[in-house]
Each structure stands twice: as C-alpha cells, then as structure tokens.
C-alpha cells in the first residue's frame, strides 16, 4: 500500500523546495559580492542585513520541511495495508467559497483511516490555493487537472463530468485489481458522517445508502424487500422513472469492479439529473445493489450547500482598485 502514500509522502512540497533553492543561490551570490567588494564599507551594512534575512528565511524553510516530514511519518504509521482504501474523488473549481469548502472536507477526511483523496481542478492550470491546502493536510492525495470544454459550461449542464472521468482514468492507470479499495464521488459541498466511510469499505460491487436534503425531500433512499434484504424500489419524487434515482453522494463502487469495466464513464449525453443513473447502468443492476447504513435506515451524508456569499461591498471597492483580501488567501 506504500504506493498510495507516494503523492504526499515521497516528496516535499515543490514550493518549499523552490524556496530553499532560491535562498541557497541568493546566499551564494551575497558571499561572492562580499568577497569582491569587502573593502567598501558602504556595502557592508546592507549586505550583512541581507545575509541575516537570508539566514532567517533558510531557518524557516528548514522548519517547514521538518514539519512536512513529521506529518508524513505520522500519516504512514496510521496506514493499515489490510484495510481497503477509500478513494474519494472531489471535483473543484475556483469560486469565493472554494477554500472554505475544501478545508471543511479535508478536515473530515483527516479523521478517516486509509483514505486517498483525488482532487481534480476544473481550470487551465493547477491553482496555488488548492496546492497549498493539500500540502497542509496529513492526507494521502493526488492533485489532477481537467478543464471542462467551453461548450459544456452553459447553465444547467452537469458539473464535474470531465473531472470525475479524469479520476477514473488515473485509477485505471495507477491501480490494479490486487489493490483493495472503494471509489466514492465526494463533492465538496456535502456534509459527511465519518461512519459512512467505514460502511462503504466492504462494498463488493456497488453499495448504496440514504442521502439527506436532496431531491426536494428530507431524505432520498433505496427501499428494501424485508424478506430478501434487496433493493426493490426508491422513495424518490424527482424523476422516479430513472433506473437509479440516486444522488452522487448515495453510492460507492468497488475499485476492482471499476477496473473490470474500463468503458464505464460519466457522460454529457445523459439527460439533466440522469448523470448518476447513466453511470451506474454501466456497472450494475438493481438486484445487485448492496444496502449499507443499517439497511438504508441511517442518514450519514447530507446534500448541503454553502450559501453564496454576498460580496456587494467587495465589488464596490474593486472599482476603486482595492481588495479586502490583498496579500491574503481566503
């Protein structure tokens, strides 16, 4: 299972490395400068001040590296190779609440053992905000990039299709059927009980459970045949004609099952709201679904959404060339 740790533990944050190299180069230049102009008193004071600043910067950089090493060591010690890994896939995009939602989600994930977080940005290049946030966690993670084509950015189009598919491609390239695990599509605007991740680990094909606050209901859930314990219906009211009237937060798929179905992907051709159903139709049938969460009687995930912040005053000061977050990452 060491390979699952590689994205986070095998290398120190690249920004920290670059910072260290810059400090060393600048220090070397200052030494050469001093050797060349050592007889000029007017340069000595400013050069000594610069050297003191570089020494402080180098010390701070060293402390950051040691902190990262400590976090990696602690994380590796808590990784149990006998426990199936939860591969949590999270699409994300730049918006005012992005850091807040990813912070909340990451701190939930840090309470879960054997979790590998696959974060996929919808952007032309990886953002420092997401890179910094991931580096500050103790999580095993993979940071990917997949930009949504412009023609699919229209209002009402399904979000996260390209990003979830990019995560599936990564799993199929970097994992094999001998790796024990389960794949879960964990959006960053939901609320999760950590018990959910323990429930899904035993999934052999596709596990399902209730989701709170979705589809216009307090809870949307599978209905079971009390005799067989199998799913035989759904208490969904929005488009109940779907083969699988289920939210993205309401199912997980065994990693090996995903790998054995190499052509199973999310599609923009699915009708609005049918994204999950279309994906699951490629993987299973209703009678093969595995009820979790006490036979689908517990709600362990909620489709909550962060309120869109009111930034009218921010927009006003931007017109004057000002920002309330100048020099900060919010």
PDB file of C-alpha atoms in Angstrom:
ATOM      1  CA  UNK A   1       0.000   0.000   0.000  1.00  0.00           C
ATOM      2  CA  UNK A   2       3.017   2.293   0.000  1.00  0.00           C
ATOM      3  CA  UNK A   3       2.157   3.469  -3.476  1.00  0.00           C
ATOM      4  CA  UNK A   4      -0.979   5.119  -2.147  1.00  0.00           C
ATOM      5  CA  UNK A   5       1.214   7.325   0.011  1.00  0.00           C
ATOM      6  CA  UNK A   6       3.513   8.379  -2.774  1.00  0.00           C
ATOM      7  CA  UNK A   7       1.705  11.552  -3.850  1.00  0.00           C
ATOM      8  CA  UNK A   8       2.064  13.044  -0.396  1.00  0.00           C
ATOM      9  CA  UNK A   9       4.956  11.330   1.395  1.00  0.00           C
ATOM     10  CA  UNK A  10       7.550  10.693  -1.286  1.00  0.00           C
ATOM     11  CA  UNK A  11       8.275  14.357  -1.943  1.00  0.00           C
ATOM     12  CA  UNK A  12       8.233  17.604  -0.031  1.00  0.00           C
ATOM     13  CA  UNK A  13       6.000  20.410  -1.287  1.00  0.00           C
ATOM     14  CA  UNK A  14       7.598  21.789  -4.505  1.00  0.00           C
ATOM     15  CA  UNK A  15       7.076  25.391  -3.390  1.00  0.00           C
ATOM     16  CA  UNK A  16       9.130  24.698  -0.266  1.00  0.00           C
ATOM     17  CA  UNK A  17      11.910  23.139  -2.351  1.00  0.00           C
ATOM     18  CA  UNK A  18      11.985  26.109  -4.710  1.00  0.00           C
ATOM     19  CA  UNK A  19      12.133  28.432  -1.735  1.00  0.00           C
ATOM     20  CA  UNK A  20      15.101  26.541  -0.294  1.00  0.00           C
ATOM     21  CA  UNK A  21      16.993  26.569  -3.596  1.00  0.00           C
ATOM     22  CA  UNK A  22      16.373  30.309  -4.005  1.00  0.00           C
ATOM     23  CA  UNK A  23      17.722  31.018  -0.538  1.00  0.00           C
ATOM     24  CA  UNK A  24      20.880  28.991  -1.176  1.00  0.00           C
ATOM     25  CA  UNK A  25      21.539  30.715  -4.520  1.00  0.00           C
ATOM     26  CA  UNK A  26      20.995  34.181  -3.074  1.00  0.00           C
ATOM     27  CA  UNK A  27      23.272  33.359  -0.165  1.00  0.00           C
ATOM     28  CA  UNK A  28      25.997  32.250  -2.548  1.00  0.00           C
ATOM     29  CA  UNK A  29      25.647  35.445  -4.598  1.00  0.00           C
ATOM     30  CA  UNK A  30      25.953  37.545  -1.449  1.00  0.00           C
ATOM     31  CA  UNK A  31      29.149  35.744  -0.455  1.00  0.00           C
ATOM     32  CA  UNK A  32      30.686  36.416  -3.877  1.00  0.00           C
ATOM     33  CA  UNK A  33      29.580  40.010  -3.639  1.00  0.00           C
ATOM     34  CA  UNK A  34      31.197  40.379  -0.244  1.00  0.00           C
ATOM     35  CA  UNK A  35      34.464  38.860  -1.484  1.00  0.00           C
ATOM     36  CA  UNK A  36      34.564  41.293  -4.391  1.00  0.00           C
ATOM     37  CA  UNK A  37      33.618  44.445  -2.513  1.00  0.00           C
ATOM     38  CA  UNK A  38      34.685  43.617   1.034  1.00  0.00           C
ATOM     39  CA  UNK A  39      36.832  46.721   1.222  1.00  0.00           C
ATOM     40  CA  UNK A  40      33.907  49.035   0.660  1.00  0.00           C
ATOM     41  CA  UNK A  41      32.350  49.946   3.981  1.00  0.00           C
ATOM     42  CA  UNK A  42      29.264  51.452   2.402  1.00  0.00           C
ATOM     43  CA  UNK A  43      28.181  47.987   1.196  1.00  0.00           C
ATOM     44  CA  UNK A  44      28.945  46.085   4.366  1.00  0.00           C
ATOM     45  CA  UNK A  45      25.955  47.105   6.494  1.00  0.00           C
ATOM     46  CA  UNK A  46      23.330  46.467   3.811  1.00  0.00           C
ATOM     47  CA  UNK A  47      24.960  43.182   2.813  1.00  0.00           C
ATOM     48  CA  UNK A  48      25.092  41.946   6.414  1.00  0.00           C
ATOM     49  CA  UNK A  49      21.443  42.838   6.837  1.00  0.00           C
ATOM     50  CA  UNK A  50      20.596  40.844   3.697  1.00  0.00           C
ATOM     51  CA  UNK A  51      22.596  37.876   4.948  1.00  0.00           C
ATOM     52  CA  UNK A  52      20.753  37.952   8.268  1.00  0.00           C
ATOM     53  CA  UNK A  53      17.440  37.978   6.420  1.00  0.00           C
ATOM     54  CA  UNK A  54      18.511  35.022   4.248  1.00  0.00           C
ATOM     55  CA  UNK A  55      19.640  33.110   7.326  1.00  0.00           C
ATOM     56  CA  UNK A  56      16.234  33.620   8.939  1.00  0.00           C
ATOM     57  CA  UNK A  57      14.462  32.571   5.733  1.00  0.00           C
ATOM     58  CA  UNK A  58      16.613  29.451   5.477  1.00  0.00           C
ATOM     59  CA  UNK A  59      15.842  28.526   9.073  1.00  0.00           C
ATOM     60  CA  UNK A  60      12.089  28.961   8.479  1.00  0.00           C
ATOM     61  CA  UNK A  61      12.277  26.845   5.311  1.00  0.00           C
ATOM     62  CA  UNK A  62      14.116  24.092   7.168  1.00  0.00           C
ATOM     63  CA  UNK A  63      11.437  24.101   9.863  1.00  0.00           C
ATOM     64  CA  UNK A  64       8.713  23.777   7.214  1.00  0.00           C
ATOM     65  CA  UNK A  65      10.480  20.774   5.681  1.00  0.00           C
ATOM     66  CA  UNK A  66      10.808  19.097   9.063  1.00  0.00           C
ATOM     67  CA  UNK A  67       7.129  19.718   9.800  1.00  0.00           C
ATOM     68  CA  UNK A  68       6.127  18.101   6.494  1.00  0.00           C
ATOM     69  CA  UNK A  69       8.328  15.093   7.233  1.00  0.00           C
ATOM     70  CA  UNK A  70       6.757  14.690  10.656  1.00  0.00           C
ATOM     71  CA  UNK A  71       3.256  14.792   9.148  1.00  0.00           C
ATOM     72  CA  UNK A  72       4.184  12.202   6.516  1.00  0.00           C
ATOM     73  CA  UNK A  73       5.720   9.901   9.120  1.00  0.00           C
ATOM     74  CA  UNK A  74       2.665  10.166  11.342  1.00  0.00           C
ATOM     75  CA  UNK A  75       0.361   9.503   8.386  1.00  0.00           C
ATOM     76  CA  UNK A  76       2.351   6.482   7.217  1.00  0.00           C
ATOM     77  CA  UNK A  77       2.260   4.971  10.709  1.00  0.00           C
ATOM     78  CA  UNK A  78      -1.563   5.051  10.661  1.00  0.00           C
ATOM     79  CA  UNK A  79      -1.904   3.381   7.264  1.00  0.00           C
ATOM     80  CA  UNK A  80      -3.144  -0.184   7.589  1.00  0.00           C
ATOM     81  CA  UNK A  81      -2.295  -2.257   4.480  1.00  0.00           C
ATOM     82  CA  UNK A  82      -5.015  -4.770   5.360  1.00  0.00           C
ATOM     83  CA  UNK A  83      -7.842  -2.205   5.297  1.00  0.00           C
ATOM     84  CA  UNK A  84      -9.490  -1.339   1.927  1.00  0.00           C
ATOM     85  CA  UNK A  85      -8.667   2.176   0.762  1.00  0.00           C
ATOM     86  CA  UNK A  86     -11.394   4.759   0.210  1.00  0.00           C
ATOM     87  CA  UNK A  87     -10.584   6.693  -2.965  1.00  0.00           C
ATOM     88  CA  UNK A  88     -12.582   9.893  -2.512  1.00  0.00           C
ATOM     89  CA  UNK A  89     -12.940  11.826  -5.783  1.00  0.00           C
ATOM     90  CA  UNK A  90     -13.666  15.555  -5.489  1.00  0.00           C
ATOM     91  CA  UNK A  91     -14.112  17.857  -8.493  1.00  0.00           C
ATOM     92  CA  UNK A  92     -13.473  21.512  -7.638  1.00  0.00           C
ATOM     93  CA  UNK A  93     -13.434  24.898  -9.341  1.00  0.00           C
ATOM     94  CA  UNK A  94     -12.449  28.452  -8.416  1.00  0.00           C
ATOM     95  CA  UNK A  95     -15.121  30.400  -6.516  1.00  0.00           C
ATOM     96  CA  UNK A  96     -15.278  32.506  -3.327  1.00  0.00           C
ATOM     97  CA  UNK A  97     -16.241  29.539  -1.096  1.00  0.00           C
ATOM     98  CA  UNK A  98     -13.785  27.049  -2.640  1.00  0.00           C
ATOM     99  CA  UNK A  99     -11.180  27.150   0.129  1.00  0.00           C
ATOM    100  CA  UNK A 100     -13.815  27.096   2.875  1.00  0.00           C
ATOM    101  CA  UNK A 101     -15.498  24.004   1.434  1.00  0.00           C
ATOM    102  CA  UNK A 102     -12.244  22.158   0.709  1.00  0.00           C
ATOM    103  CA  UNK A 103     -10.991  22.968   4.224  1.00  0.00           C
ATOM    104  CA  UNK A 104     -14.136  21.554   5.823  1.00  0.00           C
ATOM    105  CA  UNK A 105     -13.966  18.438   3.655  1.00  0.00           C
ATOM    106  CA  UNK A 106     -10.245  17.871   4.209  1.00  0.00           C
ATOM    107  CA  UNK A 107     -10.653  18.033   7.964  1.00  0.00           C
ATOM    108  CA  UNK A 108     -13.424  15.438   7.777  1.00  0.00           C
ATOM    109  CA  UNK A 109     -11.164  13.214   5.675  1.00  0.00           C
ATOM    110  CA  UNK A 110      -8.309  13.582   8.163  1.00  0.00           C
ATOM    111  CA  UNK A 111     -10.467  11.655  10.643  1.00  0.00           C
ATOM    112  CA  UNK A 112     -10.736   8.681   8.272  1.00  0.00           C
ATOM    113  CA  UNK A 113      -8.086   5.963   8.100  1.00  0.00           C
ATOM    114  CA  UNK A 114      -6.831   4.667   4.746  1.00  0.00           C
ATOM    115  CA  UNK A 115      -8.327   7.417   2.622  1.00  0.00           C
ATOM    116  CA  UNK A 116      -6.759   8.643  -0.603  1.00  0.00           C
ATOM    117  CA  UNK A 117      -8.147  11.991  -1.771  1.00  0.00           C
ATOM    118  CA  UNK A 118      -8.219  12.605  -5.530  1.00  0.00           C
ATOM    119  CA  UNK A 119      -8.852  16.303  -6.138  1.00  0.00           C
ATOM    120  CA  UNK A 120      -9.477  17.339  -9.744  1.00  0.00           C
ATOM    121  CA  UNK A 121      -9.476  21.028 -10.622  1.00  0.00           C
ATOM    122  CA  UNK A 122     -11.627  22.457 -13.400  1.00  0.00           C
ATOM    123  CA  UNK A 123      -9.049  25.008 -14.534  1.00  0.00           C
ATOM    124  CA  UNK A 124      -6.403  25.620 -17.239  1.00  0.00           C
ATOM    125  CA  UNK A 125      -3.659  25.098 -14.633  1.00  0.00           C
ATOM    126  CA  UNK A 126      -3.368  23.961 -11.036  1.00  0.00           C
ATOM    127  CA  UNK A 127      -4.003  26.738  -8.521  1.00  0.00           C
ATOM    128  CA  UNK A 128      -1.700  27.600  -5.638  1.00  0.00           C
ATOM    129  CA  UNK A 129      -4.758  27.745  -3.359  1.00  0.00           C
ATOM    130  CA  UNK A 130      -5.527  24.052  -3.875  1.00  0.00           C
ATOM    131  CA  UNK A 131      -1.853  23.030  -3.906  1.00  0.00           C
ATOM    132  CA  UNK A 132      -1.231  24.834  -0.598  1.00  0.00           C
ATOM    133  CA  UNK A 133      -4.366  23.419   1.023  1.00  0.00           C
ATOM    134  CA  UNK A 134      -3.456  19.841   0.086  1.00  0.00           C
ATOM    135  CA  UNK A 135       0.147  20.236   1.225  1.00  0.00           C
ATOM    136  CA  UNK A 136      -1.002  21.425   4.657  1.00  0.00           C
ATOM    137  CA  UNK A 137      -3.103  18.322   5.286  1.00  0.00           C
ATOM    138  CA  UNK A 138      -1.894  14.955   6.530  1.00  0.00           C
ATOM    139  CA  UNK A 139      -3.820  13.229   3.769  1.00  0.00           C
ATOM    140  CA  UNK A 140      -2.654  10.904   1.028  1.00  0.00           C
ATOM    141  CA  UNK A 141      -3.742  12.782  -2.072  1.00  0.00           C
ATOM    142  CA  UNK A 142      -3.440  13.110  -5.814  1.00  0.00           C
ATOM    143  CA  UNK A 143      -3.942  16.521  -7.424  1.00  0.00           C
ATOM    144  CA  UNK A 144      -5.212  16.346 -11.015  1.00  0.00           C
ATOM    145  CA  UNK A 145      -6.323  18.823 -13.669  1.00  0.00           C
ATOM    146  CA  UNK A 146      -9.160  18.566 -16.201  1.00  0.00           C
ATOM    147  CA  UNK A 147     -10.853  21.615 -17.702  1.00  0.00           C
ATOM    148  CA  UNK A 148     -14.479  21.442 -18.783  1.00  0.00           C
ATOM    149  CA  UNK A 149     -14.865  22.167 -22.528  1.00  0.00           C
ATOM    150  CA  UNK A 150     -16.456  25.557 -23.201  1.00  0.00           C
ATOM    151  CA  UNK A 151     -19.497  24.038 -24.937  1.00  0.00           C
ATOM    152  CA  UNK A 152     -20.440  22.239 -21.703  1.00  0.00           C
ATOM    153  CA  UNK A 153     -20.173  25.323 -19.485  1.00  0.00           C
ATOM    154  CA  UNK A 154     -23.704  26.508 -20.184  1.00  0.00           C
ATOM    155  CA  UNK A 155     -26.111  26.999 -17.297  1.00  0.00           C
ATOM    156  CA  UNK A 156     -27.853  23.791 -16.277  1.00  0.00           C
ATOM    157  CA  UNK A 157     -25.180  21.478 -17.688  1.00  0.00           C
ATOM    158  CA  UNK A 158     -23.934  18.673 -15.443  1.00  0.00           C
ATOM    159  CA  UNK A 159     -20.849  19.656 -13.459  1.00  0.00           C
ATOM    160  CA  UNK A 160     -17.815  17.545 -12.716  1.00  0.00           C
ATOM    161  CA  UNK A 161     -18.129  15.135 -15.651  1.00  0.00           C
ATOM    162  CA  UNK A 162     -14.639  15.657 -17.080  1.00  0.00           C
ATOM    163  CA  UNK A 163     -13.109  15.828 -13.606  1.00  0.00           C
ATOM    164  CA  UNK A 164     -14.659  12.564 -12.373  1.00  0.00           C
ATOM    165  CA  UNK A 165     -13.639  10.848 -15.598  1.00  0.00           C
ATOM    166  CA  UNK A 166     -10.073  12.098 -15.154  1.00  0.00           C
ATOM    167  CA  UNK A 167     -10.008  10.489 -11.713  1.00  0.00           C
ATOM    168  CA  UNK A 168     -11.297   7.218 -13.190  1.00  0.00           C
ATOM    169  CA  UNK A 169      -8.528   7.327 -15.814  1.00  0.00           C
ATOM    170  CA  UNK A 170      -5.942   7.868 -13.071  1.00  0.00           C
ATOM    171  CA  UNK A 171      -7.247   4.919 -11.062  1.00  0.00           C
ATOM    172  CA  UNK A 172      -7.233   2.627 -14.096  1.00  0.00           C
ATOM    173  CA  UNK A 173      -3.672   3.646 -14.891  1.00  0.00           C
ATOM    174  CA  UNK A 174      -2.230   3.565 -11.380  1.00  0.00           C
ATOM    175  CA  UNK A 175      -4.150   0.794  -9.595  1.00  0.00           C
ATOM    176  CA  UNK A 176      -4.714  -2.892 -10.284  1.00  0.00           C
ATOM    177  CA  UNK A 177      -7.297  -5.458  -9.194  1.00  0.00           C
ATOM    178  CA  UNK A 178      -4.962  -6.663  -6.456  1.00  0.00           C
ATOM    179  CA  UNK A 179      -5.428  -3.278  -4.721  1.00  0.00           C
ATOM    180  CA  UNK A 180      -8.286  -3.388  -2.241  1.00  0.00           C
ATOM    181  CA  UNK A 181     -10.463  -0.317  -2.221  1.00  0.00           C
ATOM    182  CA  UNK A 182     -13.684   1.510  -2.996  1.00  0.00           C
ATOM    183  CA  UNK A 183     -14.323   4.605  -5.129  1.00  0.00           C
ATOM    184  CA  UNK A 184     -16.593   7.356  -3.798  1.00  0.00           C
ATOM    185  CA  UNK A 185     -17.508  10.618  -5.513  1.00  0.00           C
ATOM    186  CA  UNK A 186     -17.376  13.098  -2.626  1.00  0.00           C
ATOM    187  CA  UNK A 187     -18.438  16.579  -3.679  1.00  0.00           C
ATOM    188  CA  UNK A 188     -17.044  19.408  -1.585  1.00  0.00           C
ATOM    189  CA  UNK A 189     -20.425  20.974  -0.759  1.00  0.00           C
ATOM    190  CA  UNK A 190     -21.790  17.960   1.152  1.00  0.00           C
ATOM    191  CA  UNK A 191     -21.656  17.098   4.865  1.00  0.00           C
ATOM    192  CA  UNK A 192     -20.343  13.666   5.858  1.00  0.00           C
ATOM    193  CA  UNK A 193     -20.513  11.488   8.953  1.00  0.00           C
ATOM    194  CA  UNK A 194     -17.169   9.639   9.121  1.00  0.00           C
ATOM    195  CA  UNK A 195     -19.076   6.392   9.817  1.00  0.00           C
ATOM    196  CA  UNK A 196     -20.096   6.465   6.155  1.00  0.00           C
ATOM    197  CA  UNK A 197     -16.562   5.714   5.015  1.00  0.00           C
ATOM    198  CA  UNK A 198     -16.367   2.646   7.231  1.00  0.00           C
ATOM    199  CA  UNK A 199     -19.722   1.467   5.849  1.00  0.00           C
ATOM    200  CA  UNK A 200     -18.572   1.626   2.237  1.00  0.00           C
ATOM    201  CA  UNK A 201     -15.259  -0.248   2.664  1.00  0.00           C
ATOM    202  CA  UNK A 202     -16.939  -3.673   2.448  1.00  0.00           C
ATOM    203  CA  UNK A 203     -18.610  -2.902  -0.898  1.00  0.00           C
ATOM    204  CA  UNK A 204     -18.129  -5.805  -3.316  1.00  0.00           C
ATOM    205  CA  UNK A 205     -19.766  -4.193  -6.337  1.00  0.00           C
ATOM    206  CA  UNK A 206     -21.955  -1.127  -5.702  1.00  0.00           C
ATOM    207  CA  UNK A 207     -23.029  -0.021  -2.215  1.00  0.00           C
ATOM    208  CA  UNK A 208     -25.982   2.353  -1.671  1.00  0.00           C
ATOM    209  CA  UNK A 209     -27.467   4.330   1.233  1.00  0.00           C
ATOM    210  CA  UNK A 210     -29.808   7.258   2.010  1.00  0.00           C
ATOM    211  CA  UNK A 211     -28.883  10.902   1.317  1.00  0.00           C
ATOM    212  CA  UNK A 212     -30.427  13.722   3.318  1.00  0.00           C
ATOM    213  CA  UNK A 213     -31.772  17.027   1.965  1.00  0.00           C
ATOM    214  CA  UNK A 214     -31.882  16.100  -1.703  1.00  0.00           C
ATOM    215  CA  UNK A 215     -34.463  15.740  -4.470  1.00  0.00           C
ATOM    216  CA  UNK A 216     -36.912  18.017  -2.657  1.00  0.00           C
ATOM    217  CA  UNK A 217     -37.134  15.581   0.275  1.00  0.00           C
ATOM    218  CA  UNK A 218     -35.700  15.384   3.759  1.00  0.00           C
ATOM    219  CA  UNK A 219     -34.224  12.045   2.710  1.00  0.00           C
ATOM    220  CA  UNK A 220     -33.995  10.180  -0.578  1.00  0.00           C
ATOM    221  CA  UNK A 221     -33.258   6.489  -0.150  1.00  0.00           C
ATOM    222  CA  UNK A 222     -33.447   2.966  -1.532  1.00  0.00           C
ATOM    223  CA  UNK A 223     -36.381   0.840  -0.380  1.00  0.00           C
ATOM    224  CA  UNK A 224     -35.731  -2.767   0.613  1.00  0.00           C
ATOM    225  CA  UNK A 225     -37.613  -6.016   0.388  1.00  0.00           C
ATOM    226  CA  UNK A 226     -37.809  -7.004   4.058  1.00  0.00           C
ATOM    227  CA  UNK A 227     -37.615 -10.702   3.214  1.00  0.00           C
ATOM    228  CA  UNK A 228     -34.629 -10.684   0.873  1.00  0.00           C
ATOM    229  CA  UNK A 229     -32.912  -7.526   2.079  1.00  0.00           C
ATOM    230  CA  UNK A 230     -32.512  -6.460  -1.556  1.00  0.00           C
ATOM    231  CA  UNK A 231     -33.308  -3.047  -3.040  1.00  0.00           C
ATOM    232  CA  UNK A 232     -36.705  -3.204  -4.692  1.00  0.00           C
ATOM    233  CA  UNK A 233     -37.568   0.480  -5.106  1.00  0.00           C
ATOM    234  CA  UNK A 234     -36.824   4.103  -4.237  1.00  0.00           C
ATOM    235  CA  UNK A 235     -38.528   6.873  -2.321  1.00  0.00           C
ATOM    236  CA  UNK A 236     -37.525   9.492  -4.903  1.00  0.00           C
ATOM    237  CA  UNK A 237     -40.084  12.009  -6.192  1.00  0.00           C
ATOM    238  CA  UNK A 238     -37.919  13.818  -8.753  1.00  0.00           C
ATOM    239  CA  UNK A 239     -37.892  11.802 -11.968  1.00  0.00           C
ATOM    240  CA  UNK A 240     -38.582   8.463 -10.257  1.00  0.00           C
ATOM    241  CA  UNK A 241     -38.518   6.900 -13.726  1.00  0.00           C
ATOM    242  CA  UNK A 242     -34.722   6.907 -13.612  1.00  0.00           C
ATOM    243  CA  UNK A 243     -33.237   3.399 -13.455  1.00  0.00           C
ATOM    244  CA  UNK A 244     -31.271   4.544 -10.406  1.00  0.00           C
ATOM    245  CA  UNK A 245     -32.938   7.623  -8.850  1.00  0.00           C
ATOM    246  CA  UNK A 246     -29.955   8.329  -6.624  1.00  0.00           C
ATOM    247  CA  UNK A 247     -27.665  11.251  -5.736  1.00  0.00           C
ATOM    248  CA  UNK A 248     -23.901  11.216  -6.376  1.00  0.00           C
ATOM    249  CA  UNK A 249     -23.353  11.043  -2.600  1.00  0.00           C
ATOM    250  CA  UNK A 250     -25.518   7.927  -2.260  1.00  0.00           C
ATOM    251  CA  UNK A 251     -23.287   5.204  -3.702  1.00  0.00           C
ATOM    252  CA  UNK A 252     -19.740   3.825  -3.850  1.00  0.00           C
ATOM    253  CA  UNK A 253     -18.173   1.347  -6.260  1.00  0.00           C
ATOM    254  CA  UNK A 254     -15.619  -1.344  -5.504  1.00  0.00           C
ATOM    255  CA  UNK A 255     -12.247  -0.423  -7.048  1.00  0.00           C
ATOM    256  CA  UNK A 256     -11.809  -3.825  -8.701  1.00  0.00           C
ATOM    257  CA  UNK A 257     -15.299  -3.575 -10.198  1.00  0.00           C
ATOM    258  CA  UNK A 258     -14.393  -0.176 -11.692  1.00  0.00           C
ATOM    259  CA  UNK A 259     -11.186  -1.611 -13.162  1.00  0.00           C
ATOM    260  CA  UNK A 260     -13.060  -4.547 -14.701  1.00  0.00           C
ATOM    261  CA  UNK A 261     -15.378  -2.108 -16.508  1.00  0.00           C
ATOM    262  CA  UNK A 262     -12.845   0.037 -18.431  1.00  0.00           C
ATOM    263  CA  UNK A 263     -15.506   1.764 -20.547  1.00  0.00           C
ATOM    264  CA  UNK A 264     -17.687   2.962 -17.675  1.00  0.00           C
ATOM    265  CA  UNK A 265     -17.574   6.759 -17.571  1.00  0.00           C
ATOM    266  CA  UNK A 266     -19.805   9.754 -16.870  1.00  0.00           C
ATOM    267  CA  UNK A 267     -21.394  11.266 -19.961  1.00  0.00           C
ATOM    268  CA  UNK A 268     -22.599  14.721 -21.013  1.00  0.00           C
ATOM    269  CA  UNK A 269     -25.093  12.907 -23.222  1.00  0.00           C
ATOM    270  CA  UNK A 270     -27.068  11.833 -20.150  1.00  0.00           C
ATOM    271  CA  UNK A 271     -30.181  13.952 -19.586  1.00  0.00           C
ATOM    272  CA  UNK A 272     -30.001  16.534 -16.805  1.00  0.00           C
ATOM    273  CA  UNK A 273     -30.195  14.749 -13.453  1.00  0.00           C
ATOM    274  CA  UNK A 274     -29.540  11.355 -15.060  1.00  0.00           C
ATOM    275  CA  UNK A 275     -25.741  11.503 -14.685  1.00  0.00           C
ATOM    276  CA  UNK A 276     -25.543   9.093 -11.744  1.00  0.00           C
ATOM    277  CA  UNK A 277     -28.109   6.699 -13.175  1.00  0.00           C
ATOM    278  CA  UNK A 278     -26.373   6.525 -16.555  1.00  0.00           C
ATOM    279  CA  UNK A 279     -23.040   5.770 -14.860  1.00  0.00           C
ATOM    280  CA  UNK A 280     -24.466   3.033 -12.625  1.00  0.00           C
ATOM    281  CA  UNK A 281     -26.305   1.408 -15.526  1.00  0.00           C
ATOM    282  CA  UNK A 282     -22.865   0.598 -16.954  1.00  0.00           C
ATOM    283  CA  UNK A 283     -21.804  -1.098 -13.718  1.00  0.00           C
ATOM    284  CA  UNK A 284     -24.674  -2.994 -12.127  1.00  0.00           C
ATOM    285  CA  UNK A 285     -28.378  -3.783 -11.867  1.00  0.00           C
ATOM    286  CA  UNK A 286     -30.814  -3.004  -9.067  1.00  0.00           C
ATOM    287  CA  UNK A 287     -30.842  -6.560  -7.706  1.00  0.00           C
ATOM    288  CA  UNK A 288     -27.041  -6.444  -7.266  1.00  0.00           C
ATOM    289  CA  UNK A 289     -27.026  -3.263  -5.135  1.00  0.00           C
ATOM    290  CA  UNK A 290     -25.677  -3.656  -1.593  1.00  0.00           C
ATOM    291  CA  UNK A 291     -27.642  -1.718   1.058  1.00  0.00           C
ATOM    292  CA  UNK A 292     -25.456  -0.036   3.699  1.00  0.00           C
ATOM    293  CA  UNK A 293     -26.126   2.188   6.715  1.00  0.00           C
ATOM    294  CA  UNK A 294     -28.221  -0.302   8.715  1.00  0.00           C
ATOM    295  CA  UNK A 295     -30.252  -1.469   5.713  1.00  0.00           C
ATOM    296  CA  UNK A 296     -30.633   2.105   4.490  1.00  0.00           C
ATOM    297  CA  UNK A 297     -32.208   3.318   7.741  1.00  0.00           C
ATOM    298  CA  UNK A 298     -29.457   5.803   8.662  1.00  0.00           C
ATOM    299  CA  UNK A 299     -28.586   9.139   7.072  1.00  0.00           C
ATOM    300  CA  UNK A 300     -24.803   9.557   7.071  1.00  0.00           C
ATOM    301  CA  UNK A 301     -24.444  12.149   4.300  1.00  0.00           C
ATOM    302  CA  UNK A 302     -26.367  15.325   3.524  1.00  0.00           C
ATOM    303  CA  UNK A 303     -26.537  17.271   0.293  1.00  0.00           C
ATOM    304  CA  UNK A 304     -25.868  20.609   1.977  1.00  0.00           C
ATOM    305  CA  UNK A 305     -24.714  23.661   0.063  1.00  0.00           C
ATOM    306  CA  UNK A 306     -22.752  26.655   1.248  1.00  0.00           C
ATOM    307  CA  UNK A 307     -24.738  29.858   0.863  1.00  0.00           C
ATOM    308  CA  UNK A 308     -23.413  32.066  -1.926  1.00  0.00           C
ATOM    309  CA  UNK A 309     -21.659  34.950  -0.132  1.00  0.00           C
ATOM    310  CA  UNK A 310     -22.963  38.486  -0.577  1.00  0.00           C
ATOM    311  CA  UNK A 311     -19.994  40.455  -1.936  1.00  0.00           C
ATOM    312  CA  UNK A 312     -21.656  43.717  -2.984  1.00  0.00           C
ATOM    313  CA  UNK A 313     -19.257  45.817  -0.895  1.00  0.00           C
ATOM    314  CA  UNK A 314     -16.269  43.905  -2.260  1.00  0.00           C
ATOM    315  CA  UNK A 315     -17.419  44.646  -5.795  1.00  0.00           C
ATOM    316  CA  UNK A 316     -17.669  48.344  -4.933  1.00  0.00           C
ATOM    317  CA  UNK A 317     -14.119  48.646  -3.622  1.00  0.00           C
ATOM    318  CA  UNK A 318     -12.792  46.689  -6.615  1.00  0.00           C
ATOM    319  CA  UNK A 319     -13.999  49.560  -8.788  1.00  0.00           C
ATOM    320  CA  UNK A 320     -11.546  51.759  -6.852  1.00  0.00           C
ATOM    321  CA  UNK A 321      -8.699  49.302  -7.419  1.00  0.00           C
ATOM    322  CA  UNK A 322      -8.876  47.882  -3.881  1.00  0.00           C
ATOM    323  CA  UNK A 323      -9.384  44.393  -2.433  1.00  0.00           C
ATOM    324  CA  UNK A 324     -10.202  43.310   1.118  1.00  0.00           C
ATOM    325  CA  UNK A 325      -8.104  40.149   0.584  1.00  0.00           C
ATOM    326  CA  UNK A 326      -4.961  41.920  -0.653  1.00  0.00           C
ATOM    327  CA  UNK A 327      -1.951  39.774   0.304  1.00  0.00           C
ATOM    328  CA  UNK A 328      -4.187  37.034   1.711  1.00  0.00           C
ATOM    329  CA  UNK A 329      -5.627  33.694   0.612  1.00  0.00           C
ATOM    330  CA  UNK A 330      -9.295  33.439   1.574  1.00  0.00           C
TER     331      UNK A 330
END
